[in-house]
XYZ file of C-alpha atoms in Angstrom:
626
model
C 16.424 69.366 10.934
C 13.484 71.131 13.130
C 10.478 69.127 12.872
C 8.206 71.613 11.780
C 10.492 72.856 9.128
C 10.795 68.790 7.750
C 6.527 69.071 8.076
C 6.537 72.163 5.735
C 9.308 70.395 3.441
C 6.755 67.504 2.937
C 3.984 69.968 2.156
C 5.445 72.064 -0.300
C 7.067 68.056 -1.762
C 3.233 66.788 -1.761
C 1.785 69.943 -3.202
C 4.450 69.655 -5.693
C 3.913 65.815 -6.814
C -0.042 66.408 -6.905
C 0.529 69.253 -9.172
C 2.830 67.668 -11.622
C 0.485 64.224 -11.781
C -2.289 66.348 -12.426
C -1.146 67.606 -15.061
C 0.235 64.525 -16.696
C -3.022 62.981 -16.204
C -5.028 66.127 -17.824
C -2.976 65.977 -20.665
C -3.402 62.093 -21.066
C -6.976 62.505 -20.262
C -8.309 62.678 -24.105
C -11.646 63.145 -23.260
C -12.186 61.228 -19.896
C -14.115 62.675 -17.314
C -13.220 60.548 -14.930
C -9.565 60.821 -15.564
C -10.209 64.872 -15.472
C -12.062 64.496 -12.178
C -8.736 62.406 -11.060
C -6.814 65.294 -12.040
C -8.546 67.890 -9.901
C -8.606 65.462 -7.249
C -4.908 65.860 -7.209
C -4.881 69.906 -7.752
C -7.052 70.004 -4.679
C -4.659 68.108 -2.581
C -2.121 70.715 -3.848
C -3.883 73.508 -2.628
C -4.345 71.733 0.473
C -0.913 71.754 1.392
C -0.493 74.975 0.099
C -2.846 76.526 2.747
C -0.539 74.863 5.285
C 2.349 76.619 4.147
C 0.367 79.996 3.921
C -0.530 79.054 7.726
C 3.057 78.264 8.391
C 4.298 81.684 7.176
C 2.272 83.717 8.954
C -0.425 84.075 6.144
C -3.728 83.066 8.151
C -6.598 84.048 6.310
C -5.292 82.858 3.093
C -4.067 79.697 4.920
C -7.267 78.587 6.772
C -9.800 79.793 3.274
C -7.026 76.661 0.970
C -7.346 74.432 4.354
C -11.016 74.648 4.530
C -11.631 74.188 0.708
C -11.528 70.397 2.056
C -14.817 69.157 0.822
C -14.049 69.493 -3.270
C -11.226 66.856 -2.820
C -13.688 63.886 -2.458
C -16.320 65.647 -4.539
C -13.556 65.147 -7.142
C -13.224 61.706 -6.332
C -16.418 61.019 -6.454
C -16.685 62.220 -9.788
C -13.627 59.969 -10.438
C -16.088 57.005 -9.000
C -18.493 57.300 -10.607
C -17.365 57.658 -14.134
C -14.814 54.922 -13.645
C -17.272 52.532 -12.281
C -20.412 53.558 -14.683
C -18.418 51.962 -17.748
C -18.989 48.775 -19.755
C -20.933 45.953 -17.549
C -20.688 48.202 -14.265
C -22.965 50.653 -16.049
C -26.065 51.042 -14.286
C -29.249 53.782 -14.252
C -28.490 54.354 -10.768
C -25.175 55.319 -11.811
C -26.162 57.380 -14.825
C -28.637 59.293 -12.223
C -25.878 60.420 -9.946
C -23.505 61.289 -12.591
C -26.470 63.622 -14.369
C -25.977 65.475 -10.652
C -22.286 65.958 -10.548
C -23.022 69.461 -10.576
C -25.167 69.203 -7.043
C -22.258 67.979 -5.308
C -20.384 70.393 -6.415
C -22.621 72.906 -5.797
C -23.338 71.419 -1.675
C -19.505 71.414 -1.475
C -18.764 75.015 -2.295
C -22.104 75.884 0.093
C -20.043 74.038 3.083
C -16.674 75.792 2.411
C -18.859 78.944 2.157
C -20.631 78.801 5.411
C -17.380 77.381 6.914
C -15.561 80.375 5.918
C -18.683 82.695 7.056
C -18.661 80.695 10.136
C -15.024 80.861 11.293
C -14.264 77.177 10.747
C -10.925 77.077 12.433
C -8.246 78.941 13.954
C -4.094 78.746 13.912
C -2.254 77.807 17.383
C 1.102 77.279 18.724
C 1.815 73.599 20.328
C 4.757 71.801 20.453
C 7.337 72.184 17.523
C 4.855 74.430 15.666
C 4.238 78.517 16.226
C 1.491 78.229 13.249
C -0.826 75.122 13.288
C -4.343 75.033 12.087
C -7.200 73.440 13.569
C -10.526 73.310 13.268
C -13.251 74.962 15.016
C -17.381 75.125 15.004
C -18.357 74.821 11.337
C -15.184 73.384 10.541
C -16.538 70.118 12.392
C -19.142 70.065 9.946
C -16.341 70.938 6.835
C -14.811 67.773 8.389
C -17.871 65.410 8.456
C -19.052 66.345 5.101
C -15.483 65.619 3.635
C -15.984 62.054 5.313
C -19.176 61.423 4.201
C -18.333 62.151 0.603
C -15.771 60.386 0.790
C -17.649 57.194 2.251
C -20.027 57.397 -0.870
C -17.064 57.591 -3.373
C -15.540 54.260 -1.864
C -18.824 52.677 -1.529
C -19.465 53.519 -5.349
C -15.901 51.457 -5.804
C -16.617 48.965 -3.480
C -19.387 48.272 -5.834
C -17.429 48.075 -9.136
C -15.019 45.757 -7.445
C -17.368 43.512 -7.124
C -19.056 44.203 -10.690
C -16.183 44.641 -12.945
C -13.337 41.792 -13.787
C -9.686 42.073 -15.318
C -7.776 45.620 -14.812
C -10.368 47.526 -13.452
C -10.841 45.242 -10.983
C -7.314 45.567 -9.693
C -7.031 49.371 -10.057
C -10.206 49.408 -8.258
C -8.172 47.443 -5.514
C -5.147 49.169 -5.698
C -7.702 52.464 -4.778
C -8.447 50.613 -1.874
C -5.102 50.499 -0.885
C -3.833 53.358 -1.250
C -7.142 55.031 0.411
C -6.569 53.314 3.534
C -2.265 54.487 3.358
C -4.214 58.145 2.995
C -6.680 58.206 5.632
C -4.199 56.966 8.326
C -1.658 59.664 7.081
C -4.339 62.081 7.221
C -5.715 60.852 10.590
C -2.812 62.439 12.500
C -3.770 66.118 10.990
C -6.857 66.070 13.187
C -5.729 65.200 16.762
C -4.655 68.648 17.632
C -8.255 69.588 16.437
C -9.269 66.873 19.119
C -7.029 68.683 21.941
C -4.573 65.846 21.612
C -1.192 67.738 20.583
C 1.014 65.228 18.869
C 3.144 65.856 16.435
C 1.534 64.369 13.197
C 4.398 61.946 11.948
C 2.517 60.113 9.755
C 1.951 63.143 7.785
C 5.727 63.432 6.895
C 4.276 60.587 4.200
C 1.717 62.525 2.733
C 3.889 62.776 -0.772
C 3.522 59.335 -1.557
C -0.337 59.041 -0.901
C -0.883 60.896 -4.436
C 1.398 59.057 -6.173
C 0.532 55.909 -5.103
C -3.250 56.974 -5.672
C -3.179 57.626 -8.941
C -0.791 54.808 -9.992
C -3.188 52.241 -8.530
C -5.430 53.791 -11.278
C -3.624 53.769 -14.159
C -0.992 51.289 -13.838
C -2.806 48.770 -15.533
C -4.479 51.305 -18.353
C -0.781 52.965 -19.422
C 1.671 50.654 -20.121
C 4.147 54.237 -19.846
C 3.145 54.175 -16.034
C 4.624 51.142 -15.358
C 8.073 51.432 -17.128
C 8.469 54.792 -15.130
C 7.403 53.184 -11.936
C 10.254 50.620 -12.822
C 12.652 53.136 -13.254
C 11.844 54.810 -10.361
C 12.084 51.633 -8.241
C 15.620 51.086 -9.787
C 16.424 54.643 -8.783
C 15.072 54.132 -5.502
C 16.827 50.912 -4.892
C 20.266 52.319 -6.098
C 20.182 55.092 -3.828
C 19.671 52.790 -0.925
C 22.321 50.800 -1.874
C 25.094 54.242 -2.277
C 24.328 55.210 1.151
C 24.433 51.791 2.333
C 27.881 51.193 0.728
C 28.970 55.100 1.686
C 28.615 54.739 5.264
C 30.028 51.426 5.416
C 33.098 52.826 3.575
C 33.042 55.797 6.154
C 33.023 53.515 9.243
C 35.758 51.285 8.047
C 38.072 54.073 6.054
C 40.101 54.703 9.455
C 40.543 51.243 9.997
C 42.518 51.016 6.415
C 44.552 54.197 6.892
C 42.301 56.656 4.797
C 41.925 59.094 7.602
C 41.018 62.149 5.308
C 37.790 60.223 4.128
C 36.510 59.110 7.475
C 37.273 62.942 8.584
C 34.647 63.947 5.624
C 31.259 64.160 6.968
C 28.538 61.683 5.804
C 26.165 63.789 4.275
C 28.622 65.347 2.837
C 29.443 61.897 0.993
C 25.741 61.028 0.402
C 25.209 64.443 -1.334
C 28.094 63.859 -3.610
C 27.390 60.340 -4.317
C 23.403 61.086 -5.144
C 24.471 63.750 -7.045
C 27.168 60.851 -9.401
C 24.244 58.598 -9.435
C 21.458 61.610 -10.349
C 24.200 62.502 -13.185
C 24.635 58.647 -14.564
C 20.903 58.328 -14.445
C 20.460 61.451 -16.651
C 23.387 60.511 -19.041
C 22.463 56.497 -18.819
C 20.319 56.943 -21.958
C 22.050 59.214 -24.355
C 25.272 57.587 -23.972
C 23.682 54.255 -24.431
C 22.800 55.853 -27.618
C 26.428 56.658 -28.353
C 27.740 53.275 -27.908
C 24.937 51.428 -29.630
C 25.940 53.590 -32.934
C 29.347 53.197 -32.389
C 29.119 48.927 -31.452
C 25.989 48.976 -34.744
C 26.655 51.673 -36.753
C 24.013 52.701 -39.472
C 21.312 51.169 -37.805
C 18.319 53.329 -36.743
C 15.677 50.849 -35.408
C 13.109 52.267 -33.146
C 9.149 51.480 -32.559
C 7.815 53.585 -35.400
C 9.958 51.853 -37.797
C 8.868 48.754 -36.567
C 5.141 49.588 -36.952
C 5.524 50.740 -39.745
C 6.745 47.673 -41.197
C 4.340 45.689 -39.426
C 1.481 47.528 -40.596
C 2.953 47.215 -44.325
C 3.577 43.670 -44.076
C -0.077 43.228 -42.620
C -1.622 44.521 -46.056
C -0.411 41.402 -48.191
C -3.282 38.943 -48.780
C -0.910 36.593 -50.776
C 2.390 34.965 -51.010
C 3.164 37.059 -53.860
C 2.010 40.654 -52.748
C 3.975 39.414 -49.128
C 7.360 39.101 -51.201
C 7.039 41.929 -52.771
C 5.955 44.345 -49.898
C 9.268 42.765 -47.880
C 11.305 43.453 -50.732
C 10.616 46.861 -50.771
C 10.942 47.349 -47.004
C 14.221 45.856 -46.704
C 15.958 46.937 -49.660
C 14.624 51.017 -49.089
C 16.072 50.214 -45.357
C 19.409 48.591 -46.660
C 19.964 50.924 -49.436
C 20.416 47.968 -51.580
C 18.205 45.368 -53.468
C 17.594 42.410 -51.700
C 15.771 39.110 -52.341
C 13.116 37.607 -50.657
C 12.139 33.913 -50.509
C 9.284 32.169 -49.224
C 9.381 28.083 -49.124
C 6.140 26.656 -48.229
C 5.722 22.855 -46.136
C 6.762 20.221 -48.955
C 8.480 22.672 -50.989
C 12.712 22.089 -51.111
C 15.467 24.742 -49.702
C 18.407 24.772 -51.116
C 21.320 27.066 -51.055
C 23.876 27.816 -54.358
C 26.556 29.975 -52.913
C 27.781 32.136 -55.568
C 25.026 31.875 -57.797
C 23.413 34.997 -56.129
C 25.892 37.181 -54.713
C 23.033 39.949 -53.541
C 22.040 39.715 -49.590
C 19.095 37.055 -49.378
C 16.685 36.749 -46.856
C 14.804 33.194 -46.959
C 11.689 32.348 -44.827
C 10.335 28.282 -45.073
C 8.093 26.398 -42.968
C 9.632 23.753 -40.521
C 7.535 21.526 -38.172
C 7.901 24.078 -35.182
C 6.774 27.083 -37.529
C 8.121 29.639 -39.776
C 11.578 30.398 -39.429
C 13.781 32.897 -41.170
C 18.116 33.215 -42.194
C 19.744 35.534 -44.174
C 22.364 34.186 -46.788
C 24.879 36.283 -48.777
C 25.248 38.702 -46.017
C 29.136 38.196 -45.335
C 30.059 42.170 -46.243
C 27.296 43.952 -45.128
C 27.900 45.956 -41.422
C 26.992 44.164 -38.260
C 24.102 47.386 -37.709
C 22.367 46.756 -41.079
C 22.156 42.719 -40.473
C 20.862 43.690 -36.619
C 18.256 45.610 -38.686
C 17.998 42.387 -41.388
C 17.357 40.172 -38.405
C 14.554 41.663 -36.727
C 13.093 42.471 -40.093
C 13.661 38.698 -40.754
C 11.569 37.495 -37.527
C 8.840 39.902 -38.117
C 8.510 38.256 -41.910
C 8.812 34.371 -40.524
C 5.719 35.571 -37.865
C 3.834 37.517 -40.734
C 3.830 33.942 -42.959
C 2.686 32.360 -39.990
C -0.532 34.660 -39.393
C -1.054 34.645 -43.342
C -0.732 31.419 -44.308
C -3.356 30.180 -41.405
C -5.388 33.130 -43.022
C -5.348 31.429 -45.983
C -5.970 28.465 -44.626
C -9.299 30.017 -43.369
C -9.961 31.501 -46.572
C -9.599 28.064 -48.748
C -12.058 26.294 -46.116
C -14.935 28.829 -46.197
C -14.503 28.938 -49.820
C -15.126 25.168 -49.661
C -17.535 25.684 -47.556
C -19.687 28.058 -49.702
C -18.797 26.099 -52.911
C -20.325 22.808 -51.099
C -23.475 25.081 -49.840
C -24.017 26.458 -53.481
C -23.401 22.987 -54.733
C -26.238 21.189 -52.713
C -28.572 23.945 -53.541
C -27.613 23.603 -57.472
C -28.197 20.303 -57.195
C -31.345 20.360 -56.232
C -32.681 23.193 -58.787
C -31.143 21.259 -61.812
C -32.948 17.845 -60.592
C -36.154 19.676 -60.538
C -35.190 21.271 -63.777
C -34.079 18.192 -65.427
C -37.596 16.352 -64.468
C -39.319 19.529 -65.840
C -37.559 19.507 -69.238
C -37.215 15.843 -69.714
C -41.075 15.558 -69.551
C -41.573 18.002 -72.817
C -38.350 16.629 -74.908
C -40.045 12.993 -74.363
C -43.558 14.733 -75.848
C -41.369 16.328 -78.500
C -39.643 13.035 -79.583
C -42.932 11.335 -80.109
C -44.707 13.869 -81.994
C -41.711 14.029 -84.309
C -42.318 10.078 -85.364
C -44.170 10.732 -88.125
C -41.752 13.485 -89.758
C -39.902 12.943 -93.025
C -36.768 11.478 -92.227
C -34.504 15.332 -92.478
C -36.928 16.959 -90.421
C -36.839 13.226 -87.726
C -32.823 13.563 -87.786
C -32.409 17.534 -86.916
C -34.933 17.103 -84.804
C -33.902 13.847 -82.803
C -29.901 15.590 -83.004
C -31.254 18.583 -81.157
C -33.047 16.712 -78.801
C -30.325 14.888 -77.837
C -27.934 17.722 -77.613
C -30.464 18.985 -74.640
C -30.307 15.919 -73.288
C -26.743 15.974 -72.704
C -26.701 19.230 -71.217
C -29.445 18.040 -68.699
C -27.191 15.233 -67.894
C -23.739 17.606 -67.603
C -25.645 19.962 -65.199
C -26.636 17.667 -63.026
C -23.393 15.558 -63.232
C -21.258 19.004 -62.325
C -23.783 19.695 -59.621
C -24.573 16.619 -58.119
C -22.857 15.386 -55.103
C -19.579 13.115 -56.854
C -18.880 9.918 -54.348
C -15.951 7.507 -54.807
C -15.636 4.041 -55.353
C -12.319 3.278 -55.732
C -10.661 -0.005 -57.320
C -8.098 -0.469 -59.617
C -8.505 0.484 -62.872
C -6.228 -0.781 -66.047
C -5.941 3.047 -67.887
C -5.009 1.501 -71.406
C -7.850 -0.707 -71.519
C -10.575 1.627 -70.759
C -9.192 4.034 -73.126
C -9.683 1.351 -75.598
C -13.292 0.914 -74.429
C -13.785 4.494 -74.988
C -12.649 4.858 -78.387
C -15.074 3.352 -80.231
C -18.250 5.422 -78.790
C -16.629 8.764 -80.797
C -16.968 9.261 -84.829
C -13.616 10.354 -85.006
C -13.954 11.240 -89.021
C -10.498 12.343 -90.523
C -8.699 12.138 -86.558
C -6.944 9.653 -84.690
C -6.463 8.620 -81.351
C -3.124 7.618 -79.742
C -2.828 5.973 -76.952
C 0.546 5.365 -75.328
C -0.431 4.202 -72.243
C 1.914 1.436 -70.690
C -0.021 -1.562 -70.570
C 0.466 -2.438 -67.368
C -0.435 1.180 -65.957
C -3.090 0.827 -63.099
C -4.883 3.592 -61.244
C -6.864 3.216 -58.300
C -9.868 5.379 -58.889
C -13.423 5.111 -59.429
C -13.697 3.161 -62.744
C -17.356 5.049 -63.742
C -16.040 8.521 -63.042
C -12.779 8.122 -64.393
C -14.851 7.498 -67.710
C -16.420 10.594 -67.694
C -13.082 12.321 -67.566
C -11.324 10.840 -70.697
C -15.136 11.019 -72.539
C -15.102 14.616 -71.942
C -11.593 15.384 -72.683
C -11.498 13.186 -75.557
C -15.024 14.831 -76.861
C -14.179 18.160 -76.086
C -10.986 17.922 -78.040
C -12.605 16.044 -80.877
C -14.679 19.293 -81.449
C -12.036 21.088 -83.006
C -9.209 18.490 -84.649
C -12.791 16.179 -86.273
C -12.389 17.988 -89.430
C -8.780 19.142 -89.651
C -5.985 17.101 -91.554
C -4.238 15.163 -89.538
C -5.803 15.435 -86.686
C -4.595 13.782 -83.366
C -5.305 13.815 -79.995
C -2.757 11.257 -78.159
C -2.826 10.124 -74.475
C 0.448 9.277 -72.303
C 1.957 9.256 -69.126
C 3.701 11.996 -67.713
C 6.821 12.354 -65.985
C 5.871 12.260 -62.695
C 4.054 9.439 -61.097
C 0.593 9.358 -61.237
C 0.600 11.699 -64.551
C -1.263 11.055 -67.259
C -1.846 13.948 -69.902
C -4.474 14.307 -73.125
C -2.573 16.417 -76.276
C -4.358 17.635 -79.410
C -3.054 19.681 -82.338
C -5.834 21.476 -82.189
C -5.716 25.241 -82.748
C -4.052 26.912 -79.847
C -6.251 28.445 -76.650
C -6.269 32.138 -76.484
C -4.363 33.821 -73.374
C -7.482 35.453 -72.144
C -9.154 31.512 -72.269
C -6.555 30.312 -69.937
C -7.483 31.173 -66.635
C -11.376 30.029 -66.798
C -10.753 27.161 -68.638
C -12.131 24.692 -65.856
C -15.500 27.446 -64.842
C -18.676 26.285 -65.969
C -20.371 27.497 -68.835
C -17.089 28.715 -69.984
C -16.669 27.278 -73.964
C -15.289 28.038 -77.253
C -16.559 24.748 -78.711
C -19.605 24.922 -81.370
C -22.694 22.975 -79.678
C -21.185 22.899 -76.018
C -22.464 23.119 -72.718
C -19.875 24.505 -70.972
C -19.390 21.988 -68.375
C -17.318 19.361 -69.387
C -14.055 20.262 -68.179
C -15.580 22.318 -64.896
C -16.609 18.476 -64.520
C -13.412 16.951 -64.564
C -12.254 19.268 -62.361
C -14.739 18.015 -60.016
C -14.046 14.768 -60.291
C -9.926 15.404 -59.975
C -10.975 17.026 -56.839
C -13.044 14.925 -55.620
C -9.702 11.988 -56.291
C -7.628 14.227 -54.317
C -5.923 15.029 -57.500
C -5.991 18.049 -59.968
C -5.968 19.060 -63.586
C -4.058 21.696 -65.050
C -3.535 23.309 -68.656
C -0.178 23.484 -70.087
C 1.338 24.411 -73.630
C 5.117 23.969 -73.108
C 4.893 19.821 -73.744
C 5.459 20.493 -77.716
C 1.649 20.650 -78.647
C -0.986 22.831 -78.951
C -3.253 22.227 -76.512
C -2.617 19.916 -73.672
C -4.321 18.458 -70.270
C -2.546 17.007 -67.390
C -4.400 14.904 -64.990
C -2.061 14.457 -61.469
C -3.770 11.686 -59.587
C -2.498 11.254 -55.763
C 1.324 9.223 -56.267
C -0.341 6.561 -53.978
C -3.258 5.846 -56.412
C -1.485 4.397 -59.149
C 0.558 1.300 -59.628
């Protein structure tokens, strides 16, 4: 091949890639300037290389006017520069002030091409391989050094940000460099005919890959696209090298076996027909990939908007509950059938009864290492639609792992605040309690002298404030622990005779030899304000009991009453304060319990499937009791 015909080849190749990258990158631009500016970086290049084909074919004027439009390629890097650099902590005023006068540079730049056109800023010669070559002339020296010079002040302005910015913009910013240094020695060559030194410029033969590699370097670490095409490309690239590699090996040594025909076939004649197999596999690679996956999974259509979209569902759940029954849905729309869901927290037991459940299962619990997920009952369903069940499975397991540290982070700020409020509370109901305290005392004096009605009402009221003065700042004190070991049966009995129990009765079934290690003053105020606040309502009703036992489990003890039964809507702020149904109460008995449960490690709940009425279990820690 002539060499001036393989220098017009790489023109028309580089005008080619700068025109096809900048439009990519105008289309991915969204709104970036700087990424614009890139853009008509690269469409000046194109016309660039265009005038040297115009030059080539005879076409002079039009030629050396595209050649000597030189100056608005760095303008538009410059532009580039300064908008990449003037972003986030490389933003400066100095930078803001230049990019205010974009439209000065622009304006200087078309003044030079102006006057270098006015000027006669070049000319075409003959020399060596070429019968059309441009080179510059008079003004065009001046083209030239204003090119450089802008271009000098656009890698200074980078220079700059290298040393400002950190992370990706810090290696594009490099990876500029780079491939700014591969351009100006390819580019260096295109001036030393100018000079009167007529060598052939080689180097320029490389001119397509400057752009490319340019504008990589800049977004290869912004577009994650970028890099899987560069990959591609690579893999291309390498496979080539490899066919011809193997192909004229095979040539060479094809006489040597007997294949004369083949090593009479000439080699380019091979390396055409084996780029154009390995062009053809490449282009068929991923639809026939397709094929077999539907024919090896069949039914399965899994692909990343699928998956975000179930991400993005699963993500809304703020609870076990609402978790299991988003992933319910999900699976069981994408299987076409219903399918369970289980969750099995740390502590909680897994087990499996085969037959029991003959629907497809899919079971998440918490191990040591994490979350991890199975399917069970699975045995007829397609090998595509369990694929799909699998990755929906791991996306689930990961899900309970981000949610249930969520709700770990939830419960502890709630503590949090609920300690905060506390300390404050307790504080305002000291101060109230001194306050109040003060005119009750005043109150019970002056009443001395009363008849005795108007002394008893009097003194019953007074005492009724007093005990809610004493239940506020019980609940919102701060409750510490003494623990010791604390006979249950026998302070029961201690307790018993402090109540006027009228027509009820107490039963108390407590083993004997029960012991629970617990604060022996707190755990007093629990069974005086269950026992009281279940006295209010069986005191005057026949046959009235309220019994105390142990439970089932270890460390169980529950309170029942035959009571009348607690209203559904009752149920679930049975243990907030100043929550009561009872005639005369304060509220905060049972929100005190609570408190003190807590405060044991324990808990109290309500329940009403034990065969009575009403009923209190108290579950103390199964290492506090004996």
């Amino acid at each position: 091949m002539a060499l001036d015909i393989a220098f017009e080849l790489m023109m028309i190749l580089t005008s080619a890639c700068a025109l096809i990258v900048s439009a990519w990158l105008f289309w991915r631009a969204r709104g970036q300037r700087s990424m614009k500016a890139l853009a008509g970086f690269g469409i000046m290049m194109a016309l660039w290389c265009a005038g040297h084909v115009a030059v080539f074919h005879g076409l002079e004027a039009l030629g050396a006017a595209l050649i000597l439009t030189n100056p608005l390629m760095p303008t538009f890097f410059l532009d580039f520069a300064i908008g990449f650099v003037n972003q986030g902590p490389g933003s400066r005023p100095w930078l803001n002030w230049l990019a205010r006068r974009r439209s000065l540079f622009y304006s200087t730049s078309l003044l030079v091409i102006l006057l270098s056109l006015l000027l006669t800023g070049g000319k075409v010669i003959e020399f060596g391989h070429f019968r059309h070559y441009f080179v510059f002339q008079g003004a065009g020296w001046f083209n030239i050094a204003y090119t450089v010079v802008i271009g000098i002040l656009a890698h200074a302005i980078l220079l700059w940000g290298f040393g400002i910015h950190r992370g990706n913009r810090r290696r594009s910013i490099a990876a500029m460099f780079a491939a700014g240094a591969w351009g100006l020695w390819l580019a260096t060559s295109f001036i030393f005919p100018s000079m009167g030194l007529y060598w052939y410029p080689y180097p320029m033969l490389l001119l397509p890959s400057y752009i490319v590699l340019l504008v990589y370097g800049v977004v290869r670490y912004q577009m994650l696209e970028v890099n899987a095409w560069a990959n591609r490309a690579l893999l291309w690239t390498l496979m080539t090298l490899l066919v011809l590699g193997l192909i004229a090996l095979l040539s060479s040594l094809a006489g040597q076996f007997g294949m004369q025909a083949l090593a009479n076939v000439p080699k380019w004649q091979l390396w055409l027909y084996s780029m154009l197999m390995l062009t053809l596999a490449v282009a068929l690679y991923q639809p026939v990939g397709k094929l077999v996956e539907r024919l090896i999974y069949p039914g399965i259509h899994l692909n990343e908007q699928l998956l975000d979209m179930w991400l993005a569902r699963l993500r809304q759940a703020n609870s076990w509950t609402e978790l299991v029954t988003i992933a319910e849905t999900l699976i069981s729309r994408q299987m076409g059938q219903p399918v369970s869901v289980h969750l099995y927290q740390q502590g909680e037991a897994l087990t499996h009864r085969t037959g029991i459940n003959p629907a497809p299962r899919l079971i998440c619990h918490h191990q040591p290492q994490g979350w991890r997920s199975q399917l069970a009952g699975w045995d007829d369903v397609t090998p595509g639609l369990r694929l799909a069940a699998e990755v929906f499975a791991s996306l689930l397991a990961t899900r309970c792992g981000v949610l249930e540290r969520s709700l770990q982070l939830a419960e502890a700020e709630r503590k949090r605040l609920a300690e905060q409020h506390l300390v404050e509370l307790g504080g305002l109901s000291a101060a109230m309690a001194h306050e109040m305290r003060n005119p009750l005392n005043i109150i019970s004096m002056a009443s001395a002298g009363l008849d005795p009605d108007r002394k008893a009402m009097i003194q019953n009221q007074l005492k009724r404030a007093d005990r809610l003065i004493s239940d506020m700042l019980s609940y919102s004190g701060r409750i510490q622990i003494q623990r010791q070991p604390v006979r249950l049966k026998d302070l029961i009995d201690s307790l018993s005779h402090q109540f006027d129990w009228q027509q009820a009765r107490l039963e108390c079934a407590l083993p004997a030899e029960l012991v629970i290690n617990a604060d022996p003053y707190r755990l007093q105020q629990v069974f005086t304000n269950l026992i009281d606040n279940a006295l209010a309502f069986v005191r005057n009703q026949d046959g009235g009991i309220i019994r105390i036992e142990a439970g089932e489990r270890a460390g169980s003890i529950r309170v029942h009453n035959n009571g009348p039964a607690l209203a559904p809507e009752m149920r679930h702020s049975l243990f907030r304060p100043f929550v009561s149904k009872r005639s005369g109460g304060s509220g905060l008995g049972l929100a005190i319990v609570r408190r003190i449960m807590d405060a044991h490690g324990g808990r109290i709940r309500y329940r009403n499937d034990l065969g009575w009425n009403v009923s209190f279990e108290l579950l103390f820690p199964e290492g506090d009791h004996t």
